[in-house]
Coordinates of C-alpha atoms in Angstrom, one line a residue:
Chain A
X18 CA 31.9 29.8 -23.3
X19 CA 31.7 33.0 -25.1
X20 CA 34.8 35.3 -25.0
X21 CA 34.9 38.5 -22.8
X22 CA 36.6 40.7 -25.4
X23 CA 38.4 43.7 -24.4
X24 CA 36.6 47.0 -25.1
X25 CA 38.6 49.6 -27.2
X26 CA 39.4 51.5 -24.1
X27 CA 40.7 48.4 -22.2
X28 CA 42.7 47.4 -25.2
X29 CA 44.3 50.8 -25.4
X30 CA 45.2 50.6 -21.8
X31 CA 46.8 47.1 -22.1
X32 CA 48.6 47.9 -25.1
X33 CA 49.7 51.3 -23.5
X34 CA 51.2 49.2 -20.5
X35 CA 52.9 46.8 -22.9
X36 CA 54.5 49.7 -24.8
X37 CA 55.6 51.7 -21.9
X38 CA 56.9 48.9 -19.7
X39 CA 58.6 46.9 -22.4
X40 CA 58.7 49.0 -25.6
X41 CA 56.4 46.7 -27.5
X42 CA 54.6 48.6 -30.1
X43 CA 50.8 48.4 -30.2
X44 CA 51.0 47.7 -33.9
X45 CA 52.6 44.3 -32.8
X46 CA 49.0 43.3 -31.9
X47 CA 47.3 44.9 -34.8
X48 CA 46.4 41.5 -36.3
X49 CA 44.9 40.2 -32.9
X50 CA 41.9 40.5 -30.7
X51 CA 42.3 40.5 -27.0
X52 CA 40.1 38.9 -24.5
X53 CA 39.9 38.2 -20.8
X54 CA 40.0 34.7 -19.5
X55 CA 40.0 34.6 -15.7
X56 CA 43.1 36.8 -14.6
X57 CA 44.5 36.8 -18.1
X58 CA 44.4 38.8 -21.2
X59 CA 44.8 36.4 -24.2
X60 CA 45.5 37.4 -27.7
X61 CA 43.8 35.5 -30.7
X62 CA 44.3 36.1 -34.4
X63 CA 41.5 38.0 -36.0
X64 CA 40.6 35.0 -38.1
X65 CA 40.4 32.6 -35.2
X66 CA 38.3 35.3 -33.3
X67 CA 35.7 35.1 -36.1
X68 CA 35.3 31.5 -35.6
X69 CA 35.0 32.2 -31.8
X70 CA 31.8 34.0 -32.7
X71 CA 30.4 30.8 -34.1
X72 CA 31.5 27.9 -31.8
X73 CA 31.6 27.5 -28.2
X74 CA 35.3 28.0 -27.6
X75 CA 36.9 26.8 -24.4
X76 CA 40.2 28.4 -25.3
X77 CA 41.9 30.3 -28.1
X78 CA 45.2 32.0 -28.7
X79 CA 48.1 32.7 -26.3
X80 CA 47.8 34.3 -22.8
X81 CA 49.8 37.5 -23.0
X82 CA 49.8 38.8 -19.3
X83 CA 48.0 38.3 -16.0
X84 CA 46.3 41.2 -14.4
X85 CA 46.9 41.4 -10.7
X86 CA 44.6 42.8 -8.2
X87 CA 46.0 46.2 -8.3
X88 CA 45.6 46.5 -12.2
X89 CA 49.3 45.9 -12.9
X90 CA 50.1 43.4 -15.9
X91 CA 52.4 40.6 -15.2
X92 CA 53.5 39.3 -18.7
X93 CA 53.1 35.5 -19.1
X94 CA 55.9 33.0 -20.3
X95 CA 54.1 32.2 -23.4
X96 CA 53.0 35.9 -24.1
X97 CA 56.7 37.1 -23.8
X98 CA 57.8 34.0 -26.1
X99 CA 55.2 34.9 -28.6
X100 CA 55.3 38.7 -28.6
X101 CA 58.3 39.7 -26.6
X102 CA 60.8 39.7 -29.5
X103 CA 60.1 43.5 -30.0
X104 CA 60.9 44.2 -26.5
X105 CA 63.2 47.1 -26.0
X106 CA 62.7 48.2 -22.3
X107 CA 63.3 46.0 -19.1
X108 CA 64.9 43.3 -21.2
X109 CA 67.8 41.1 -19.6
X110 CA 70.0 39.3 -22.1
X111 CA 71.2 36.2 -20.4
X112 CA 74.2 34.0 -21.0
X113 CA 73.8 30.3 -20.8
X114 CA 75.1 30.2 -17.5
X115 CA 72.8 32.9 -16.1
X116 CA 70.0 31.2 -17.7
X117 CA 71.0 27.8 -16.1
X118 CA 71.1 29.7 -12.9
X119 CA 67.6 31.0 -13.1
X120 CA 66.3 27.7 -14.2
X121 CA 67.7 25.9 -11.3
X122 CA 66.1 28.3 -8.8
X123 CA 69.2 30.5 -8.2
X124 CA 69.3 34.6 -8.5
X125 CA 71.6 36.4 -10.9
X126 CA 72.9 39.9 -10.4
X127 CA 70.7 42.7 -12.0
X128 CA 71.5 46.2 -10.9
X129 CA 69.4 49.2 -12.3
X130 CA 66.4 47.0 -12.9
X131 CA 63.1 46.8 -10.9
X132 CA 59.9 44.8 -11.5
X133 CA 58.9 42.4 -14.1
X134 CA 61.5 42.1 -17.0
X135 CA 61.6 40.1 -20.2
X136 CA 64.4 37.4 -20.2
X137 CA 66.2 36.9 -23.4
X138 CA 68.8 34.3 -24.4
X139 CA 70.7 34.5 -27.8
X140 CA 68.1 37.0 -29.0
X141 CA 65.1 34.9 -28.2
X142 CA 62.5 35.9 -25.5
X143 CA 62.4 33.1 -23.1
X144 CA 60.1 34.2 -20.2
X145 CA 59.9 36.6 -17.4
X146 CA 62.0 37.5 -14.6
X147 CA 61.5 39.6 -11.5
X148 CA 64.0 42.2 -10.5
X149 CA 64.4 43.6 -7.1
X150 CA 67.2 45.0 -4.8
X151 CA 69.7 44.4 -7.6
X152 CA 68.8 40.6 -7.9
X153 CA 66.8 38.8 -10.6
X154 CA 64.8 35.7 -9.9
X155 CA 62.9 33.3 -12.4
X156 CA 59.2 33.7 -13.0
X157 CA 59.3 30.6 -15.4
X158 CA 56.6 28.3 -14.7
X159 CA 57.7 24.9 -13.0
X160 CA 56.0 22.9 -15.9
X161 CA 58.6 24.5 -18.3
X162 CA 61.7 24.4 -15.9
X163 CA 61.3 21.0 -13.9
X164 CA 62.9 18.7 -16.7
X165 CA 64.7 21.7 -18.6
X166 CA 68.5 21.0 -19.1
X167 CA 70.4 24.1 -20.1
X168 CA 73.9 23.6 -21.6
X169 CA 76.6 26.1 -21.3
X170 CA 77.0 26.4 -25.0
X171 CA 73.2 26.3 -25.6
Chain B
X29 CA 56.8 -6.7 -27.9
X30 CA 56.3 -10.1 -26.7
X31 CA 54.7 -12.6 -29.2
X32 CA 53.2 -10.2 -31.6
X33 CA 51.7 -12.9 -33.9
X34 CA 49.2 -13.4 -31.0
X35 CA 47.6 -10.1 -31.7
X36 CA 48.1 -9.7 -35.4
X37 CA 47.6 -13.3 -36.8
X38 CA 44.3 -12.3 -38.6
X39 CA 46.5 -9.9 -40.8
X40 CA 48.8 -12.8 -41.8
X41 CA 47.4 -13.0 -45.3
X42 CA 47.0 -9.2 -46.2
X43 CA 50.1 -7.6 -44.8
X44 CA 53.0 -7.8 -47.2
X45 CA 56.0 -9.5 -45.8
X46 CA 54.0 -10.6 -42.7
X47 CA 57.3 -12.0 -41.0
X48 CA 59.1 -8.8 -41.6
X49 CA 56.1 -7.0 -40.1
X50 CA 56.4 -9.0 -36.8
X51 CA 60.0 -8.6 -36.6
X52 CA 59.6 -4.8 -37.0
X53 CA 57.0 -4.8 -34.1
X54 CA 59.9 -5.7 -31.6
X55 CA 61.8 -2.4 -32.3
X56 CA 61.3 1.1 -31.2
X57 CA 60.1 3.3 -33.9
X58 CA 62.2 6.0 -35.3
X59 CA 62.1 9.4 -33.4
X60 CA 61.1 12.5 -35.4
X61 CA 60.8 16.1 -34.5
X62 CA 59.1 18.9 -36.6
X63 CA 60.4 22.2 -36.8
X64 CA 58.1 25.1 -35.9
X65 CA 58.6 27.5 -38.6
X66 CA 57.3 30.5 -36.6
X67 CA 60.0 30.0 -34.1
X68 CA 63.1 28.3 -35.7
X69 CA 64.5 26.8 -38.7
X70 CA 65.9 23.3 -39.7
X71 CA 69.4 24.4 -39.2
X72 CA 68.8 25.9 -35.8
X73 CA 67.0 22.9 -34.4
X74 CA 69.9 20.6 -35.8
X75 CA 72.2 22.9 -33.9
X76 CA 70.3 22.8 -30.8
X77 CA 70.3 19.0 -30.6
X78 CA 74.0 18.7 -31.1
X79 CA 75.0 19.3 -27.5
X80 CA 72.9 16.2 -26.6
X81 CA 74.8 14.0 -29.0
X82 CA 71.9 13.9 -31.4
X83 CA 72.0 14.1 -35.0
X84 CA 69.0 15.3 -36.9
X85 CA 68.2 14.7 -40.6
X86 CA 65.5 16.0 -42.8
X87 CA 63.1 13.5 -44.3
X88 CA 63.2 13.5 -48.1
X89 CA 59.4 14.0 -48.4
X90 CA 59.1 16.7 -45.7
X91 CA 61.9 19.1 -45.1
X92 CA 60.9 20.2 -41.7
X93 CA 60.5 16.8 -40.2
X94 CA 63.8 15.7 -38.9
X95 CA 64.7 12.0 -38.0
X96 CA 66.7 12.1 -34.8
X97 CA 69.3 9.6 -33.8
X98 CA 71.5 9.1 -31.0
X99 CA 71.5 7.6 -27.5
X100 CA 69.3 10.1 -25.6
X101 CA 66.4 10.7 -27.8
X102 CA 64.3 10.7 -24.6
X103 CA 65.8 13.9 -23.7
X104 CA 64.2 15.7 -26.7
X105 CA 61.5 17.0 -24.4
X106 CA 64.1 18.6 -21.9
X107 CA 65.8 21.0 -24.2
X108 CA 65.5 24.7 -24.2
X109 CA 64.6 24.6 -27.8
X110 CA 61.7 22.3 -27.1
X111 CA 60.6 24.6 -24.2
X112 CA 60.6 27.7 -26.4
X113 CA 58.3 25.8 -29.1
X114 CA 61.1 25.4 -31.6
X115 CA 60.0 21.9 -32.5
X116 CA 57.5 19.3 -31.8
X117 CA 58.2 15.7 -31.1
X118 CA 56.1 14.0 -33.6
X119 CA 55.9 10.5 -35.2
X120 CA 56.6 10.4 -38.8
X121 CA 53.2 8.7 -39.6
X122 CA 51.3 11.3 -37.7
X123 CA 53.0 13.9 -39.9
X124 CA 52.0 12.1 -43.2
X125 CA 48.3 12.5 -42.1
X126 CA 48.6 16.2 -41.6
X127 CA 50.7 16.7 -44.8
X128 CA 48.3 14.7 -46.8
X129 CA 45.6 17.3 -45.8
X130 CA 47.4 19.9 -47.8
X131 CA 46.3 23.0 -46.1
X132 CA 47.2 26.2 -47.6
X133 CA 47.7 29.7 -46.5
X134 CA 44.4 31.4 -45.2
X135 CA 42.3 28.3 -45.2
X136 CA 39.8 27.4 -42.7
X137 CA 40.3 23.9 -41.1
X138 CA 38.7 21.9 -38.5
X139 CA 40.5 18.9 -36.8
X140 CA 37.7 16.8 -35.2
X141 CA 39.9 14.7 -32.9
X142 CA 42.8 17.1 -32.1
X143 CA 44.6 16.2 -28.8
X144 CA 47.5 16.3 -28.2
X145 CA 47.9 18.7 -31.1
X146 CA 50.7 17.1 -33.3
X147 CA 48.5 17.6 -36.5
X148 CA 46.6 20.6 -35.3
X149 CA 49.9 22.5 -34.7
X150 CA 51.3 21.5 -38.1
X151 CA 48.3 22.6 -39.8
X152 CA 48.0 26.0 -38.0
X153 CA 51.5 26.8 -39.0
X154 CA 50.5 26.1 -42.7
X155 CA 47.3 28.3 -42.8
X156 CA 49.1 31.0 -41.0
X157 CA 47.5 34.0 -39.6
X158 CA 45.2 34.7 -42.4
X159 CA 43.4 31.3 -41.8
X160 CA 42.5 29.2 -38.5
X161 CA 42.1 25.9 -37.1
X162 CA 39.3 24.7 -35.0
X163 CA 41.0 22.1 -32.8
X164 CA 38.1 20.0 -31.4
X165 CA 38.7 17.6 -28.6
X166 CA 35.9 16.0 -26.5
X167 CA 38.0 14.5 -23.9
X168 CA 38.5 16.9 -21.0
X169 CA 41.7 15.4 -19.9
X170 CA 43.2 15.4 -23.3
X171 CA 42.4 19.0 -23.8
X172 CA 45.0 20.0 -21.3
X173 CA 48.0 18.9 -23.2
X174 CA 46.4 20.1 -26.4
X175 CA 46.3 23.7 -25.1
X176 CA 49.7 23.5 -23.6
X177 CA 51.2 22.4 -27.0
X178 CA 49.4 25.3 -28.8
X179 CA 50.8 27.7 -26.3
X180 CA 54.3 26.4 -26.3
X181 CA 54.4 26.6 -30.2
X182 CA 52.8 30.2 -29.9
X183 CA 49.8 29.5 -32.2
X184 CA 47.4 32.4 -31.9
X185 CA 45.1 31.0 -34.9
X186 CA 43.5 28.2 -33.1
X187 CA 40.2 28.0 -31.4
X188 CA 39.7 25.1 -29.1
X189 CA 36.3 23.5 -28.9
X190 CA 35.1 20.3 -26.8
X191 CA 32.2 19.0 -28.8
X192 CA 31.6 15.2 -29.6
X193 CA 33.1 15.0 -33.1
X194 CA 29.9 13.6 -34.4
X195 CA 27.9 16.4 -33.0
X196 CA 30.1 19.2 -34.1
X197 CA 27.7 22.2 -35.0
X198 CA 27.2 22.9 -38.8
X199 CA 27.6 26.6 -38.2
X200 CA 30.0 26.9 -41.3
X201 CA 31.8 24.9 -43.9
X202 CA 35.5 24.4 -43.8
X203 CA 37.9 24.2 -46.6
X204 CA 39.6 21.1 -45.1
X205 CA 38.6 18.7 -42.5
X206 CA 40.9 16.3 -40.7
X207 CA 39.4 13.1 -38.8
X208 CA 42.4 11.3 -37.1
X209 CA 39.9 9.1 -35.4
X210 CA 39.9 7.5 -32.0
X211 CA 40.9 4.0 -32.8
X212 CA 42.0 0.6 -31.4
X213 CA 45.8 1.9 -31.7
X214 CA 47.4 -1.2 -32.9
X215 CA 49.8 0.8 -35.1
X216 CA 51.4 2.0 -31.7
X217 CA 52.1 -1.5 -30.4
X218 CA 55.9 -1.2 -31.1
X219 CA 59.0 -1.7 -29.3
X220 CA 59.7 -2.2 -25.6
X221 CA 56.9 -0.1 -24.1
X222 CA 54.2 -1.7 -26.4
X223 CA 51.0 -2.3 -24.3
X224 CA 48.8 -4.4 -26.7
X225 CA 45.2 -5.0 -25.5
X226 CA 42.9 -7.2 -27.1
X227 CA 39.5 -6.0 -28.4
X228 CA 36.2 -7.8 -28.4
X229 CA 34.0 -7.8 -31.4
X230 CA 31.5 -5.7 -29.5
X231 CA 34.2 -3.0 -28.7
X232 CA 35.4 -3.0 -32.3
X233 CA 31.8 -2.5 -33.5
X234 CA 31.2 0.4 -31.1
X235 CA 34.4 2.0 -32.1
X236 CA 33.6 1.6 -35.9
X237 CA 30.2 3.1 -35.3
X238 CA 31.6 6.3 -33.6
X239 CA 34.3 6.4 -36.4
X240 CA 31.5 6.3 -39.0
X241 CA 29.6 9.1 -37.3
X242 CA 32.6 11.4 -37.0
X243 CA 33.5 10.9 -40.6
X244 CA 29.8 11.5 -41.6
X245 CA 29.8 14.8 -39.7
X246 CA 33.0 15.7 -41.2
X247 CA 31.5 15.2 -44.7
X248 CA 28.8 17.5 -44.0
X249 CA 31.3 20.1 -42.5
X250 CA 33.5 20.1 -45.8
X251 CA 32.7 22.6 -48.4
X252 CA 31.9 21.2 -51.9
X253 CA 35.2 20.7 -53.7
X254 CA 37.0 20.7 -50.4
X255 CA 39.4 18.1 -49.2
X256 CA 39.5 16.0 -46.0
X257 CA 41.7 13.3 -44.4
X258 CA 40.6 10.2 -42.6
X259 CA 43.4 8.5 -40.5
X260 CA 43.8 6.1 -37.7
X261 CA 46.9 4.5 -36.1
X262 CA 45.3 1.0 -36.7
X263 CA 45.6 -1.8 -39.1
X264 CA 42.0 -2.9 -38.5
X265 CA 40.0 -2.7 -41.6
X266 CA 36.6 -2.4 -39.8
X267 CA 38.1 0.8 -38.4
X268 CA 39.4 1.9 -41.8
X269 CA 38.5 0.8 -45.3
X270 CA 34.9 -0.3 -44.1
X271 CA 34.5 3.0 -42.6
X272 CA 35.7 4.9 -45.5
X273 CA 33.5 2.7 -47.9
X274 CA 30.4 3.8 -46.1
X275 CA 31.3 7.3 -46.5
X276 CA 32.4 7.1 -50.2
X277 CA 28.9 5.3 -50.8
X278 CA 26.7 7.6 -48.8
X279 CA 28.3 11.0 -49.4
X280 CA 30.0 10.5 -52.8
X281 CA 33.4 11.2 -51.4
X282 CA 36.2 10.5 -53.8
X283 CA 39.5 8.8 -52.4
X284 CA 42.6 10.5 -53.8
X285 CA 46.1 9.4 -54.2
X286 CA 48.1 10.3 -51.2
X287 CA 50.5 12.6 -53.1
X288 CA 53.4 11.9 -50.9
X289 CA 56.4 9.5 -52.1
X290 CA 56.3 7.0 -49.4
X291 CA 56.7 3.3 -49.1
X292 CA 53.3 2.5 -48.3
X293 CA 50.8 -0.4 -49.1
X294 CA 47.3 0.3 -51.0
X295 CA 44.0 -0.1 -49.0
X296 CA 42.1 -3.0 -49.2
X297 CA 39.4 -3.6 -51.8
X298 CA 37.9 -6.5 -50.2
X299 CA 37.6 -7.8 -46.6
X300 CA 36.2 -11.0 -45.3
X301 CA 34.2 -11.7 -48.3
X302 CA 32.8 -8.0 -48.8
X303 CA 33.8 -6.2 -51.9
X304 CA 34.7 -2.6 -51.3
X305 CA 34.9 0.5 -53.8
X306 CA 37.9 -0.3 -56.0
X307 CA 38.9 3.4 -55.3
X308 CA 39.9 2.4 -51.8
X309 CA 43.2 1.1 -53.1
X310 CA 44.2 5.0 -53.0
X311 CA 44.0 4.8 -49.3
X312 CA 47.6 4.4 -47.8
X313 CA 48.6 1.8 -45.4
X314 CA 51.9 2.5 -43.5
X315 CA 53.6 -0.6 -41.9
X316 CA 56.7 -0.2 -39.6
X317 CA 58.6 -2.8 -41.7
X318 CA 58.2 -0.6 -44.6
X319 CA 58.1 3.1 -43.2
X320 CA 60.0 3.1 -40.0
X321 CA 57.3 4.6 -37.8
X322 CA 53.9 3.7 -36.2
X323 CA 51.4 1.7 -38.1
X324 CA 48.9 4.1 -39.8
X325 CA 46.1 4.3 -42.2
X326 CA 45.5 7.4 -44.2
X327 CA 43.2 8.5 -46.8
X328 CA 42.4 11.8 -48.7
X329 CA 38.9 12.3 -49.7
X330 CA 37.5 14.9 -52.0
X331 CA 33.9 16.2 -51.7
X332 CA 32.2 16.7 -55.1
X333 CA 31.4 20.3 -56.1

């Protein structure tokens, strides 16, 4: 499979979205090439991208975001965990109790926020949440949460 | 494991302290986790495991490999730290194989039999963003957990390919090559959940031929002066020393000392009447009664300049 690399204009548009929505500086992605795989935009290091020109790669790097039909980007869990440490906007800092509630499928209060947000716990980006009507729901994948045990003193 | 002597009697004369070996097979091996330096530290992982009642202690030969003890080691895959890629659950033997490869910052490495990614992820952390790893795995059903582990640990410097290892394209040479070959898995037959399966001579021969073919391709992929590691999780000399002996004789590869201070036994230099190169004594055999982990065979091989 050859990789569908983003054109400079597509890259600029994508990084512009990440900066505008989450405050992640475009420079955070300066050591990476971006490519489209299905609905996702993935980031791969420049060195691995060079290797991808030589071999038939079936996967590489980390998915950063999913592009919806409307052209809006929804960050991926693994993308947020990898690149989300620099997020400054639309970030929710969760207590262990709040994170536990989200993992268990319950909602937590999130006034003043709307849309996809970066979930952070003890300074580490955990994944993505969706805020609407003052409430926050988890967008963490079931594969991550089904066996996850959160301790209140985690 | 019930009646281990039934499966391992042919090693009675060559495994040191054979009764001790048989006894060790009845026990579950020690549990280890490896800290992902891109996401966490030894201290942080130790602290994250405390609420589970688990204590984690660094191994003397590899600081980021933690031996975990406690009643609920099975919960290691259920913690937030695990979900966030702060550590990887990895046997000590598996870590030895990847550590022996000696990958350095900025190097190009290919792991020809990569799933589920325990060694690939360790090597990728070592080569950093300036280097890269090609993680090759021909089995489609094993690619899924490989990719999941790469993403969980946030490794952006890995390209996943699905070639048969013996046919991996000769498009470029690599600084280092890892062959953790498909094998009969005798070294994993440990503890209560051991599922030993007898292997016919024909099956063993077919496996051995495949191992030879992969190792031969690995030798071609390695740049002159480069180093590779060949490892298996089996005791069978037909899958270990005999495979390596062919590579040494045909490609001039030179076995090197492991370079890690472990309680391991030397490789065989004779098997069933066949004399093997003396240099095969530098191969390392890891036995569960001497090194509290899975049984493993590891050898470093250098390609002449």
